[in-house]
Coordinates of C-alpha atoms in Angstrom, one line a residue:
M464 CA -15.3 -89.0 184.3
G465 CA -13.4 -88.4 187.5
D466 CA -10.1 -88.7 185.5
F467 CA -11.3 -85.9 183.2
N468 CA -12.2 -83.7 186.1
L469 CA -8.9 -84.3 187.8
A470 CA -7.1 -83.4 184.6
L471 CA -9.1 -80.2 184.4
V472 CA -8.1 -79.3 187.9
I473 CA -4.4 -80.0 187.2
V474 CA -4.5 -77.9 184.0
A475 CA -6.2 -75.0 185.9
I476 CA -3.5 -75.1 188.6
V477 CA -0.7 -75.2 186.0
V478 CA -2.2 -72.3 184.0
C479 CA -2.5 -70.2 187.2
V480 CA 1.2 -70.7 188.0
I481 CA 2.2 -69.9 184.4
V482 CA 0.1 -66.7 184.4
F483 CA 1.6 -65.6 187.8
L484 CA 5.2 -66.2 186.5
F485 CA 4.5 -64.4 183.2
N486 CA 3.1 -61.4 185.1
V487 CA 6.2 -61.3 187.3
Y488 CA 8.3 -61.3 184.1
L489 CA 6.3 -58.4 182.7
L490 CA 6.7 -56.4 185.9
V491 CA 10.5 -56.9 186.1
N492 CA 11.0 -55.9 182.4
F493 CA 8.5 -53.1 182.2
Q494 CA 9.3 -51.3 185.5
H495 CA 11.3 -48.1 185.6
P496 CA 14.8 -48.2 187.0
D497 CA 13.8 -45.7 189.7
D498 CA 11.4 -48.4 191.1
A499 CA 13.9 -51.1 191.3
N500 CA 14.3 -52.7 194.8
Q501 CA 11.4 -50.6 196.2
A502 CA 7.7 -50.0 196.0
Y503 CA 7.0 -53.6 196.8
F504 CA 3.4 -53.2 197.8
P505 CA 2.4 -51.7 194.5
K506 CA 4.3 -54.4 192.7
I507 CA 2.4 -57.1 194.6
V508 CA -0.9 -55.4 193.6
V509 CA 0.2 -55.2 190.0
V510 CA 1.1 -58.9 189.7
L511 CA -2.1 -59.9 191.6
G512 CA -4.3 -57.7 189.4
L513 CA -2.8 -58.9 186.1
S514 CA -3.1 -62.5 187.3
I515 CA -6.8 -62.0 188.2
A516 CA -7.5 -60.3 184.9
A517 CA -5.8 -63.1 182.9
I518 CA -7.4 -65.9 184.9
S519 CA -10.9 -64.4 184.6
I520 CA -10.6 -64.4 180.8
L521 CA -9.3 -68.0 180.8
M522 CA -12.2 -69.1 183.1
L523 CA -14.8 -69.0 180.3
P524 CA -13.0 -71.7 178.3
A525 CA -12.6 -73.6 181.5
D526 CA -16.3 -73.1 182.2
V527 CA -17.1 -74.7 178.8
A528 CA -14.7 -77.6 179.5
N529 CA -16.2 -78.0 182.9
R530 CA -19.7 -78.2 181.4
Q531 CA -18.6 -80.9 179.0
A532 CA -17.1 -82.9 181.8
C533 CA -20.5 -84.4 182.9
R534 CA -22.3 -84.1 179.5
H535 CA -22.1 -87.8 178.9
A536 CA -22.4 -88.9 182.6
I537 CA -24.3 -92.2 183.2
Y538 CA -25.1 -91.6 186.8
N539 CA -26.7 -88.9 188.9
G540 CA -24.3 -86.6 190.7
A541 CA -21.5 -86.7 188.2
C542 CA -21.6 -82.9 187.9
N543 CA -21.0 -82.6 191.6
L544 CA -17.4 -83.8 190.9
T545 CA -16.7 -80.8 188.5
L546 CA -15.3 -77.4 189.4
P547 CA -17.8 -75.1 191.3
M548 CA -17.6 -72.5 188.5
K549 CA -20.4 -70.2 189.7
D550 CA -18.7 -69.8 193.1
L551 CA -15.3 -69.3 191.4
W552 CA -16.8 -66.6 189.1
L553 CA -18.3 -64.7 192.0
A554 CA -15.1 -65.0 194.0
V555 CA -12.9 -63.8 191.2
Y556 CA -15.1 -60.8 190.4
I557 CA -15.5 -59.8 194.1
V558 CA -11.7 -59.8 194.3
D559 CA -11.7 -57.8 191.0
A560 CA -14.0 -55.2 192.4
V561 CA -12.1 -54.9 195.7
L562 CA -8.8 -54.4 193.8
V563 CA -10.3 -51.8 191.4
F564 CA -12.2 -49.7 193.9
F565 CA -10.1 -50.0 197.1
I566 CA -6.6 -51.6 196.9
I567 CA -5.4 -50.1 193.6
P568 CA -6.5 -46.5 194.6
F569 CA -4.8 -46.9 198.0
A570 CA -1.6 -48.0 196.3
M571 CA -1.8 -45.1 193.8
F572 CA -2.5 -42.5 196.5
Y573 CA 0.4 -43.9 198.6
Y574 CA 2.8 -44.1 195.6
E575 CA 2.0 -40.6 194.3
G576 CA 2.0 -39.0 197.8
D577 CA 4.5 -36.2 198.6
Q578 CA 7.8 -37.9 199.0
D579 CA 8.8 -35.3 201.5
K580 CA 6.2 -36.7 204.0
S581 CA 6.9 -39.6 206.3
V582 CA 5.6 -43.1 205.5
G583 CA 3.0 -42.8 208.2
K584 CA 1.6 -39.6 206.8
R585 CA 1.4 -41.0 203.3
I586 CA -0.4 -44.1 204.6
K587 CA -2.8 -42.0 206.6
S588 CA -3.5 -39.8 203.6
A589 CA -4.1 -42.8 201.3
L590 CA -6.3 -44.5 203.9
L591 CA -8.4 -41.3 204.2
W592 CA -9.2 -41.3 200.5
V593 CA -9.9 -45.1 200.4
V594 CA -12.1 -45.2 203.5
T595 CA -14.1 -42.2 202.2
T596 CA -14.5 -44.0 198.9
A597 CA -15.5 -47.3 200.7
I598 CA -18.1 -45.5 202.7
V599 CA -19.7 -43.8 199.7
C600 CA -19.6 -47.1 197.6
A601 CA -21.1 -49.1 200.5
L602 CA -23.9 -46.6 200.9
V603 CA -24.7 -46.5 197.2
L604 CA -24.5 -50.2 196.8
G605 CA -26.7 -50.8 199.9
I606 CA -29.4 -48.3 198.9
L607 CA -29.5 -49.6 195.3
Y608 CA -29.6 -53.2 196.4
G609 CA -32.4 -52.5 198.8
L610 CA -34.5 -50.6 196.3
I611 CA -33.9 -52.2 193.0
G612 CA -31.7 -55.3 193.6
K613 CA -34.2 -57.6 191.9
V614 CA -34.4 -59.4 188.6
D615 CA -37.6 -59.4 186.5
F616 CA -38.0 -62.5 184.3
T617 CA -40.7 -62.5 181.6
V618 CA -42.6 -65.8 181.7
R619 CA -45.7 -67.1 180.0
H620 CA -48.5 -68.9 181.9
L621 CA -49.6 -71.9 179.8
S622 CA -52.6 -74.2 180.4
S623 CA -54.3 -76.9 178.5
A624 CA -57.3 -79.2 178.8
T625 CA -57.0 -82.9 179.4
T626 CA -57.4 -85.4 176.7
S627 CA -57.6 -89.2 176.4
F628 CA -54.4 -91.0 176.1
P629 CA -54.0 -92.0 172.4
T630 CA -53.6 -95.5 171.2
T631 CA -51.3 -94.4 168.3
W632 CA -48.8 -91.6 168.0
E633 CA -49.1 -89.3 165.0
F634 CA -46.8 -86.3 165.1
S635 CA -45.8 -84.2 162.2
S636 CA -44.9 -80.6 161.4
T637 CA -48.6 -79.8 161.1
R638 CA -49.6 -81.8 164.2
P639 CA -46.8 -81.4 166.9
C640 CA -49.0 -82.1 169.9
I641 CA -51.6 -84.6 171.1
S642 CA -54.9 -82.9 170.3
S643 CA -58.2 -83.8 168.8
G644 CA -58.8 -80.3 167.7
S645 CA -56.9 -78.1 165.2
G646 CA -53.5 -79.7 165.9
Q647 CA -52.1 -76.6 167.5
C648 CA -50.3 -76.9 170.9
S649 CA -51.7 -74.9 173.8
A650 CA -48.6 -72.8 173.9
F651 CA -49.2 -71.6 170.3
A652 CA -52.8 -70.6 171.2
A653 CA -51.8 -68.7 174.4
S654 CA -52.9 -65.1 174.4
P655 CA -50.5 -62.1 174.9
S656 CA -52.1 -61.5 178.3
S657 CA -50.6 -64.8 179.5
E658 CA -47.2 -63.2 179.8
K659 CA -46.3 -62.5 183.4
T660 CA -43.3 -60.9 185.1
W661 CA -41.6 -63.2 187.7
T662 CA -39.7 -61.1 190.2
M663 CA -37.0 -62.4 192.6
R664 CA -34.2 -60.8 194.6
T665 CA -30.7 -61.4 193.3
T666 CA -27.8 -62.2 195.6
F667 CA -25.6 -59.3 196.8
P668 CA -22.4 -60.7 195.2
E669 CA -24.2 -61.0 191.8
Y670 CA -25.5 -57.4 192.2
V671 CA -22.0 -56.1 192.9
V672 CA -20.7 -57.9 189.8
A673 CA -23.5 -56.5 187.8
L674 CA -22.9 -52.9 188.7
A675 CA -19.1 -53.3 188.2
T676 CA -19.9 -54.7 184.8
I677 CA -22.0 -51.6 183.9
V678 CA -19.2 -49.3 184.9
G679 CA -16.7 -51.4 182.9
S680 CA -19.1 -51.7 179.9
V681 CA -19.2 -47.9 179.6
L682 CA -15.4 -47.7 179.5
F683 CA -15.2 -50.9 177.3
S684 CA -17.6 -49.6 174.7
I685 CA -15.6 -46.3 174.4
F686 CA -12.0 -47.4 174.7
G687 CA -12.6 -50.8 173.1
G688 CA -14.6 -49.4 170.2
V689 CA -11.8 -46.9 169.4
G690 CA -9.0 -49.4 170.1
I691 CA -10.4 -52.2 168.0
A692 CA -9.7 -49.9 165.0
C693 CA -6.7 -47.9 166.1
L694 CA -4.7 -51.0 167.3
P695 CA -4.1 -52.6 163.9
L696 CA -4.3 -49.4 161.9
G697 CA -1.8 -47.7 164.2
L698 CA 0.7 -50.5 163.4
I699 CA 0.1 -50.3 159.7
F700 CA 0.4 -46.5 159.5
S701 CA 3.5 -46.7 161.7
F702 CA 5.0 -48.7 158.9
I703 CA 3.8 -46.2 156.3
R704 CA 5.4 -43.3 158.2
R705 CA 8.6 -45.2 159.0
P706 CA 12.0 -43.5 158.4
K707 CA 13.2 -44.3 154.9
A708 CA 16.9 -43.8 155.3
V709 CA 19.8 -42.9 157.7
I710 CA 20.4 -39.2 158.1
T711 CA 23.8 -37.5 158.0
R712 CA 25.9 -36.7 161.1
S713 CA 25.3 -32.9 160.6
Q714 CA 21.6 -33.5 160.6
Y715 CA 21.9 -35.6 163.7
I716 CA 23.8 -32.9 165.6
K717 CA 21.3 -30.3 164.6
E718 CA 18.3 -32.3 165.6
A719 CA 19.9 -33.5 168.9
T720 CA 20.6 -29.9 169.8
E721 CA 17.0 -29.0 169.3
L722 CA 15.9 -32.0 171.4
G723 CA 18.3 -30.9 174.2
K724 CA 16.8 -27.4 174.1
K725 CA 13.3 -28.8 174.3
A726 CA 14.2 -31.1 177.2
R727 CA 15.5 -28.1 179.2
E728 CA 12.3 -26.2 178.5
L729 CA 10.2 -29.1 179.7
K730 CA 12.3 -29.5 182.9
K731 CA 11.9 -25.8 183.7
A732 CA 8.1 -26.1 183.1
A733 CA 7.9 -29.3 185.3
D734 CA 9.8 -27.6 188.1
A735 CA 7.4 -24.6 188.0
L736 CA 4.4 -26.9 188.2
H737 CA 6.0 -28.8 191.1
Q738 CA 6.4 -25.5 193.0
E739 CA 2.7 -24.6 192.3
E740 CA 1.7 -28.0 193.6
R741 CA 3.6 -27.5 196.8
G742 CA 1.9 -24.1 197.1
G743 CA -1.5 -25.7 196.9
A744 CA -2.4 -24.1 193.5
K745 CA -3.8 -27.3 192.0
G746 CA -6.7 -25.8 190.0
R747 CA -8.1 -26.4 186.6
K748 CA -5.4 -24.4 184.9
W749 CA -2.7 -26.3 186.7
R750 CA -4.1 -29.7 185.6
K751 CA -4.4 -28.5 182.0
N752 CA -0.7 -27.4 182.1
V753 CA 0.3 -30.8 183.6
K754 CA -1.5 -32.5 180.8
S755 CA 0.3 -30.3 178.2
V756 CA 3.7 -31.1 179.7
E757 CA 2.9 -34.8 179.8
K758 CA 2.0 -34.7 176.1
E759 CA 5.1 -32.8 175.2
L760 CA 7.3 -35.2 177.2
L761 CA 5.8 -38.2 175.4
Q762 CA 6.4 -36.5 172.1
L763 CA 9.9 -35.7 173.1
E764 CA 10.5 -39.3 173.9
E765 CA 9.1 -40.3 170.5
D766 CA 11.4 -37.8 168.8
V767 CA 14.4 -39.2 170.6
K768 CA 13.5 -42.7 169.6
L769 CA 13.1 -41.7 166.0
L770 CA 16.4 -39.8 166.0
E771 CA 18.2 -42.9 167.4
E772 CA 16.6 -45.1 164.7
M773 CA 17.6 -42.7 161.9
Y774 CA 21.2 -42.4 163.1
P775 CA 22.3 -45.7 164.7
Q776 CA 25.7 -45.4 166.4
G777 CA 28.4 -47.7 167.6
E778 CA 30.2 -50.7 166.1
K779 CA 26.9 -52.5 165.2
A780 CA 25.2 -49.5 163.5
E781 CA 24.3 -51.4 160.4
T782 CA 22.9 -54.3 162.5
A783 CA 20.8 -51.8 164.4
W784 CA 19.4 -50.3 161.2
A785 CA 18.6 -53.7 159.9
L786 CA 16.7 -54.6 163.1
T787 CA 14.8 -51.3 162.8
V788 CA 13.7 -52.2 159.3
L789 CA 12.7 -55.7 160.4
G790 CA 10.8 -54.1 163.4
Y791 CA 8.7 -52.0 161.0
L792 CA 8.0 -55.0 158.8
A793 CA 6.9 -56.9 161.9
K794 CA 4.5 -54.0 162.7
L795 CA 3.1 -54.3 159.2
V796 CA 2.5 -58.0 159.5
L797 CA 1.0 -57.7 163.0
G798 CA -1.1 -54.8 161.8
I799 CA -2.6 -56.8 158.9
L800 CA -3.3 -59.8 161.2
G801 CA -4.8 -57.5 163.8
L802 CA -7.0 -55.8 161.1
I803 CA -8.3 -59.3 160.1
V804 CA -9.2 -60.0 163.8
S805 CA -10.8 -56.6 164.2
V806 CA -12.9 -57.0 161.1
A807 CA -13.9 -60.5 162.3
W808 CA -15.0 -59.0 165.7
V809 CA -17.0 -56.2 164.2
A810 CA -18.7 -58.5 161.6
H811 CA -19.5 -61.0 164.3
I812 CA -21.1 -58.4 166.6
I813 CA -23.3 -57.1 163.7
I814 CA -24.3 -60.5 162.3
Y815 CA -24.7 -62.4 165.6
L816 CA -25.7 -59.7 168.2
L817 CA -27.3 -56.8 166.4
V818 CA -29.3 -58.7 163.8
D819 CA -32.4 -60.4 165.3
P820 CA -32.5 -63.3 164.6
P821 CA -28.8 -63.9 164.0
L822 CA -27.8 -64.4 160.4
S823 CA -25.1 -66.9 161.4
P824 CA -23.2 -68.2 164.5
L825 CA -20.0 -67.1 162.7
L826 CA -17.2 -67.3 165.2
N827 CA -19.2 -69.6 167.5
E828 CA -19.2 -72.2 164.7
V829 CA -15.5 -71.6 164.0
F830 CA -14.5 -72.3 167.7
I831 CA -16.7 -75.4 167.8
K832 CA -15.1 -76.8 164.6
L833 CA -11.6 -76.0 165.9
D834 CA -12.5 -77.9 169.1
D835 CA -13.4 -80.9 166.9
V836 CA -10.0 -80.7 165.2
W837 CA -8.2 -80.6 168.5
G838 CA -9.7 -80.2 172.0
L839 CA -7.7 -77.0 173.0
L840 CA -7.6 -75.3 169.6
G841 CA -11.1 -73.7 169.9
T842 CA -10.3 -72.8 173.5
A843 CA -7.0 -71.1 172.5
A844 CA -8.7 -69.2 169.6
F845 CA -11.5 -68.0 172.0
A846 CA -8.9 -66.9 174.6
F847 CA -7.0 -65.0 171.9
F848 CA -10.1 -63.1 170.8
C849 CA -10.8 -62.1 174.4
F850 CA -7.2 -61.0 175.1
Y851 CA -7.3 -59.0 171.8
L852 CA -10.3 -57.0 173.2
L853 CA -8.3 -56.1 176.3
L854 CA -5.4 -55.0 174.1
A855 CA -7.8 -52.9 172.1
V856 CA -9.0 -51.2 175.4
I857 CA -5.5 -50.2 176.3
A858 CA -4.8 -48.9 172.8
G859 CA -8.0 -46.9 172.8
A860 CA -7.2 -45.4 176.2
M861 CA -3.8 -44.4 175.0
M862 CA -5.2 -42.8 171.8
L863 CA -7.9 -40.8 173.6
G864 CA -5.5 -40.0 176.4
L865 CA -3.3 -38.1 174.0
R866 CA -6.2 -36.1 172.6
L867 CA -8.6 -35.5 175.5
V868 CA -7.8 -33.3 178.5
F869 CA -9.8 -35.2 181.1
I870 CA -8.1 -38.6 180.4
T871 CA -4.8 -39.1 182.1
I872 CA -1.9 -40.5 180.1
H873 CA -0.3 -43.6 181.5
P874 CA 2.0 -45.1 178.9
M875 CA 3.4 -48.6 179.2
K876 CA 7.0 -48.7 178.0
W877 CA 9.6 -51.5 178.2
G878 CA 12.0 -50.7 181.0
A879 CA 10.5 -47.3 181.7
T880 CA 7.0 -47.7 183.3
L881 CA 6.5 -46.1 186.6
M882 CA 4.3 -47.9 189.2
N883 CA 1.5 -45.3 189.0
S884 CA 1.2 -46.0 185.3
F885 CA 1.3 -49.8 186.0
L886 CA -1.4 -49.4 188.7
F887 CA -3.7 -47.3 186.5
N888 CA -3.5 -49.7 183.5
V889 CA -4.0 -52.7 185.8
G890 CA -7.1 -51.0 187.2
L891 CA -8.4 -50.3 183.7
I892 CA -7.7 -53.9 182.6
L893 CA -9.4 -55.3 185.7
L894 CA -12.5 -53.1 185.3
C895 CA -12.8 -53.8 181.6
S896 CA -12.1 -57.5 182.0
I897 CA -15.5 -58.0 183.7
S898 CA -17.1 -56.4 180.7
V899 CA -14.9 -58.3 178.2
I900 CA -16.1 -61.6 179.8
Q901 CA -19.7 -60.5 179.8
F902 CA -19.3 -59.3 176.2
C903 CA -17.7 -62.6 175.1
A904 CA -20.3 -64.7 177.0
T905 CA -23.0 -62.9 175.0
A906 CA -21.1 -62.8 171.7
F907 CA -20.2 -66.5 172.0
G908 CA -23.4 -67.5 173.6
Y909 CA -23.8 -70.5 171.3
Y910 CA -20.3 -71.7 172.1
A911 CA -20.6 -71.0 175.9
Q912 CA -24.2 -72.1 176.4
A913 CA -25.3 -73.8 179.6
T914 CA -22.2 -72.5 181.5
A915 CA -22.1 -70.7 184.9
A916 CA -21.0 -67.6 183.1
Q917 CA -24.1 -67.7 181.0
E918 CA -26.2 -68.0 184.2
I919 CA -24.6 -64.9 185.8
F920 CA -24.0 -62.7 182.7
G921 CA -26.7 -64.0 180.4
H922 CA -29.7 -64.4 182.6
T923 CA -29.3 -62.5 185.9
L924 CA -27.5 -59.5 184.5
Q925 CA -29.7 -59.0 181.5
S926 CA -32.9 -59.2 183.7
L927 CA -31.7 -56.9 186.5
R928 CA -34.1 -54.2 187.2
G929 CA -33.1 -50.7 186.0
I930 CA -30.3 -51.8 183.7
R931 CA -31.7 -54.7 181.7
Y932 CA -32.8 -52.3 178.9
L933 CA -29.2 -51.4 178.2
Y934 CA -28.7 -55.0 177.2
K935 CA -32.1 -55.6 175.7
Y936 CA -31.5 -52.8 173.1
N937 CA -27.8 -53.6 172.7
V938 CA -26.7 -50.1 173.7
F939 CA -23.1 -51.1 174.5
Q940 CA -22.7 -53.2 171.3
I941 CA -24.0 -50.4 169.1
A942 CA -21.7 -47.8 170.7
F943 CA -18.8 -50.2 170.2
V944 CA -19.5 -50.7 166.5
V945 CA -20.2 -47.0 165.9
L946 CA -17.0 -45.8 167.6
A947 CA -15.0 -48.5 165.7
G948 CA -16.5 -47.3 162.4
L949 CA -15.7 -43.6 163.2
T950 CA -12.1 -44.5 164.2
F951 CA -11.6 -46.5 161.0
V952 CA -12.9 -43.5 158.9
Y953 CA -10.6 -41.2 160.8
Y954 CA -7.5 -43.3 160.2
A955 CA -8.5 -43.9 156.6
A956 CA -8.9 -40.2 156.0
F957 CA -6.0 -38.8 158.1
G958 CA -3.8 -41.6 159.5
W959 CA -1.8 -42.3 156.4
R960 CA -0.6 -38.7 156.1
R961 CA -0.3 -37.7 159.8
K962 CA 3.3 -36.8 160.7
P963 CA 4.7 -36.8 164.2
S964 CA 3.6 -33.5 165.8
G965 CA 6.8 -32.7 167.5
R966 CA 9.0 -29.6 167.0
F967 CA 10.6 -31.0 163.8
Q968 CA 10.1 -33.7 161.2
L969 CA 12.6 -36.6 161.0
S970 CA 11.2 -38.3 158.0
T971 CA 12.5 -35.7 155.5

């Protein structure tokens, strides 16, 4: 038993190191050239945030393995040698909340501060915003915890009369208890009035995690519901709308000239907005114009990319075109696989969570059978499904960001991602990762039963006063499925024929 626990600790340490190194790799390859050899504090925050998000998702499989470590113990106290998962959960999510609500906003305010100001003034300005936010959050949390920071458990008071100890044991489906009467157990004969509410105060860390989960669940149900459909369908329809052939040189020159003219217009508009910002005119109209320029800039970048794909240049032009074709084929394959995973997710939510009682364990049973085949296979499949939800959240945020004025666009691009976009997406991932874990702990309750995560997210959270009805009536799950269905209908009706909305069409 001790050997198994030691192996689990070693695996946990190795996985943490691999996650850290992988996130450093992502940062180095996604960062914009303008941020090279500078902005070290935001980069540390990005790596730390991504590592916390990834580790938090991998902790649920570790929690299941940790539970199994003492399942067959033959002496008392064997479970004391396992990992303290509940303490680890609370520690990870407290760090998560601190990063999301304090450190990441400070890093963003500092990074986006006026570059003409000194470092001291930028730090002072960022600290002012963060301290104000901290005071407001502390007051709100303290008041809420003092007033309604309790959990209400519904229990039933049972009692029975004494009876003589039997000389023979006769149990059956019609006689499950020792009784000389009708054969019914006292629990079956209890009246509805025997139900009571047992109230106790939750711990403050658990309450902070619960409220952060609520905020993340709102974002998760919106972005995740949209993203679970648009992530695979976007890849499939990208293949359908792919460029079919290489254009001529005259066409390339014509389109490149138009792109150059558009770029100059955008630069002129951006300079004008920058002047307005310095003049203090940052009203609603200014923000709307900034949003429009951002959308036009993203569309311009897409048009440039399409033009480069349709007219590859250089000595390896044919190789570049072949790689472009293979890239779109890969999108088709990944899109089909993603669609299967998305359908499996939605079907599992409906069959296991929304139908009472559940029609089937579905994915729970799949993971358990995969664990029987090989110990880590079910764990890997479970982690994949959780990470897929996070990818869906990012895809949904990007899709809605391009269409809704009040959502800021922060695209992630290989070799061209600024630190503010990195920080925004890391904050979104961290905030939604709490909800993803809670969602997975509920959706895979059969697979993750009797774990520390179940205790935190399955019992305390769903019995917390004031918010338990959101989980009792599956509000977030229903919103997730409805938005996924609407997005699927939208793509089925319009996605296949939607052309790039830029100034010209490259697919003709």
